[in-house]
Amino acid sequence: MPIILKCHKGIGPAVTGTALVAADNFSARYDLDRLKGVFSRPAHKLVGKSYVGAILVLQTAKGGVASAWMLREMTSRNMAPKAIIFDRTNTILAQGAAFAELTMVDRFELGDPTALIRTGDELHIEPAEGRVTIVNRDA
């Protein structure tokens, strides 16, 4: 049975993919090895995990302009996540997602999405409707 989560209207096209979740923050500049496509900051909860093609579910965005333009650079090389879901993001990263044509949503009615979504869940994100559906929950 699908689980529907309501959030603020977001950015980008509707997408479906597999969630990679951590109760941690996100900086494209400091947390990622953008050449290998993995989280590389030793203290990050997803260290060593590939973010390429995943739907990242994280608490908040860190950083500013550098992280924003890095999203565009990552999408241009097909080394980007499919989408990013935040509890809260910042204006600069939202602008970066729009520039990168990357799907992004935040501000969920039921609270922190890292507590609502599990790694391995299949998600369908509809940013224009402010809706994330857990299509298939990984057991």
Coordinates of C-alpha atoms in Angstrom, one line a residue:
M1 CA 0.0 0.0 0.0
P2 CA 1.6 3.3 -1.0
I3 CA 2.3 5.9 1.6
I4 CA 1.8 9.6 0.5
L5 CA 3.8 12.3 2.2
K6 CA 2.9 16.0 1.6
C7 CA 5.6 18.6 1.4
H8 CA 6.1 22.1 0.1
K9 CA 6.0 22.4 -3.7
G10 CA 9.4 21.8 -5.1
I11 CA 11.7 22.0 -8.1
G12 CA 12.2 19.8 -11.1
P13 CA 10.5 17.0 -12.9
A14 CA 8.6 14.1 -11.4
V15 CA 11.0 11.2 -10.8
T16 CA 10.9 7.7 -9.4
G17 CA 13.9 6.0 -7.7
T18 CA 15.4 4.4 -4.7
A19 CA 16.0 6.3 -1.4
L20 CA 19.4 6.7 0.3
V21 CA 18.7 8.2 3.7
A22 CA 20.7 9.7 6.5
A23 CA 19.9 11.9 9.5
D24 CA 22.8 14.1 8.4
N25 CA 23.3 17.3 6.4
F26 CA 24.6 17.8 2.8
S27 CA 27.3 19.8 1.1
A28 CA 28.2 19.0 -2.5
R29 CA 31.5 20.7 -1.9
Y30 CA 32.6 19.1 1.4
D31 CA 30.8 15.7 1.6
L32 CA 31.2 14.3 -1.9
D33 CA 33.9 12.9 -4.1
R34 CA 32.3 14.1 -7.3
L35 CA 34.6 12.2 -9.6
K36 CA 34.0 8.8 -7.9
G37 CA 30.3 9.5 -7.1
V38 CA 30.5 8.7 -3.4
F39 CA 30.1 10.4 -0.1
S40 CA 33.7 11.0 1.0
R41 CA 33.7 13.0 4.2
P42 CA 34.7 10.5 6.9
A43 CA 32.3 11.8 9.5
H44 CA 29.3 11.7 7.1
K45 CA 26.8 8.9 7.9
L46 CA 26.8 7.9 4.2
V47 CA 30.6 7.8 3.7
G48 CA 31.5 5.3 1.0
K49 CA 28.0 5.1 -0.4
S50 CA 27.3 6.1 -4.0
Y51 CA 24.8 8.9 -4.5
V52 CA 24.7 8.6 -8.3
G53 CA 21.1 8.0 -9.5
A54 CA 19.8 7.8 -5.9
I55 CA 17.1 9.9 -4.3
L56 CA 19.0 11.4 -1.3
V57 CA 17.0 12.0 1.8
L58 CA 18.8 14.3 4.2
Q59 CA 18.1 16.9 6.9
T60 CA 19.4 20.2 5.5
A61 CA 21.7 21.8 3.0
K62 CA 25.1 23.2 4.0
G63 CA 27.1 25.6 2.1
G64 CA 26.2 28.1 -0.5
V65 CA 27.2 29.1 -4.0
A66 CA 29.9 26.4 -4.5
S67 CA 27.4 23.6 -3.6
A68 CA 24.8 25.1 -5.9
W69 CA 27.0 25.3 -9.0
M70 CA 28.4 21.8 -8.2
L71 CA 24.9 20.4 -8.7
R72 CA 24.9 21.6 -12.3
E73 CA 28.4 20.3 -12.9
M74 CA 27.4 16.9 -11.5
T75 CA 24.3 16.6 -13.7
S76 CA 26.3 17.6 -16.8
R77 CA 28.5 14.6 -16.2
N78 CA 25.7 12.2 -15.3
M79 CA 27.2 11.9 -11.8
A80 CA 24.3 13.4 -9.8
P81 CA 21.6 12.1 -7.5
K82 CA 18.2 11.6 -9.2
A83 CA 16.7 13.9 -6.6
I84 CA 17.3 15.4 -3.2
I85 CA 14.7 15.5 -0.4
F86 CA 15.5 17.7 2.6
D87 CA 13.7 18.5 5.9
R88 CA 14.8 22.1 5.1
T89 CA 16.9 23.5 2.3
N90 CA 18.3 27.0 1.7
T91 CA 17.5 29.4 -1.1
I92 CA 21.0 29.1 -2.8
L93 CA 20.8 25.3 -3.0
A94 CA 17.2 25.5 -4.3
Q95 CA 18.5 27.9 -7.1
G96 CA 21.3 25.4 -7.8
A97 CA 18.8 22.6 -8.1
A98 CA 16.7 24.6 -10.6
F99 CA 19.9 25.5 -12.6
A100 CA 20.9 21.8 -12.6
E101 CA 17.3 20.7 -13.5
L102 CA 17.5 18.5 -10.4
T103 CA 14.4 17.5 -8.5
M104 CA 14.3 18.8 -5.0
V105 CA 11.6 19.1 -2.3
D106 CA 11.5 20.0 1.4
R107 CA 9.3 21.0 4.4
F108 CA 7.2 17.9 5.1
E109 CA 3.9 18.1 7.0
L110 CA 4.7 15.1 9.1
G111 CA 8.2 16.3 10.0
D112 CA 11.8 15.2 9.2
P113 CA 11.8 13.0 6.1
T114 CA 14.8 11.1 7.4
A115 CA 12.5 9.7 10.0
L116 CA 9.7 9.0 7.5
I117 CA 11.6 7.4 4.6
R118 CA 14.0 4.4 4.8
T119 CA 17.0 3.6 2.7
G120 CA 15.8 1.2 -0.1
D121 CA 12.3 2.6 -0.2
E122 CA 11.1 3.2 -3.8
L123 CA 9.9 6.8 -4.1
H124 CA 7.9 8.7 -6.6
I125 CA 8.4 12.5 -6.2
E126 CA 5.9 15.0 -7.8
P127 CA 7.4 18.4 -6.9
A128 CA 4.7 20.5 -8.6
E129 CA 2.1 18.8 -6.4
G130 CA 4.2 18.8 -3.2
R131 CA 4.0 15.0 -2.9
V132 CA 6.3 12.1 -2.3
T133 CA 4.9 8.6 -2.5
I134 CA 6.6 5.7 -0.9
V135 CA 5.6 3.2 -3.7
N136 CA 7.4 0.2 -2.2
R137 CA 8.8 0.0 1.3
D138 CA 12.0 -2.0 1.6
A139 CA 11.4 -4.6 4.2

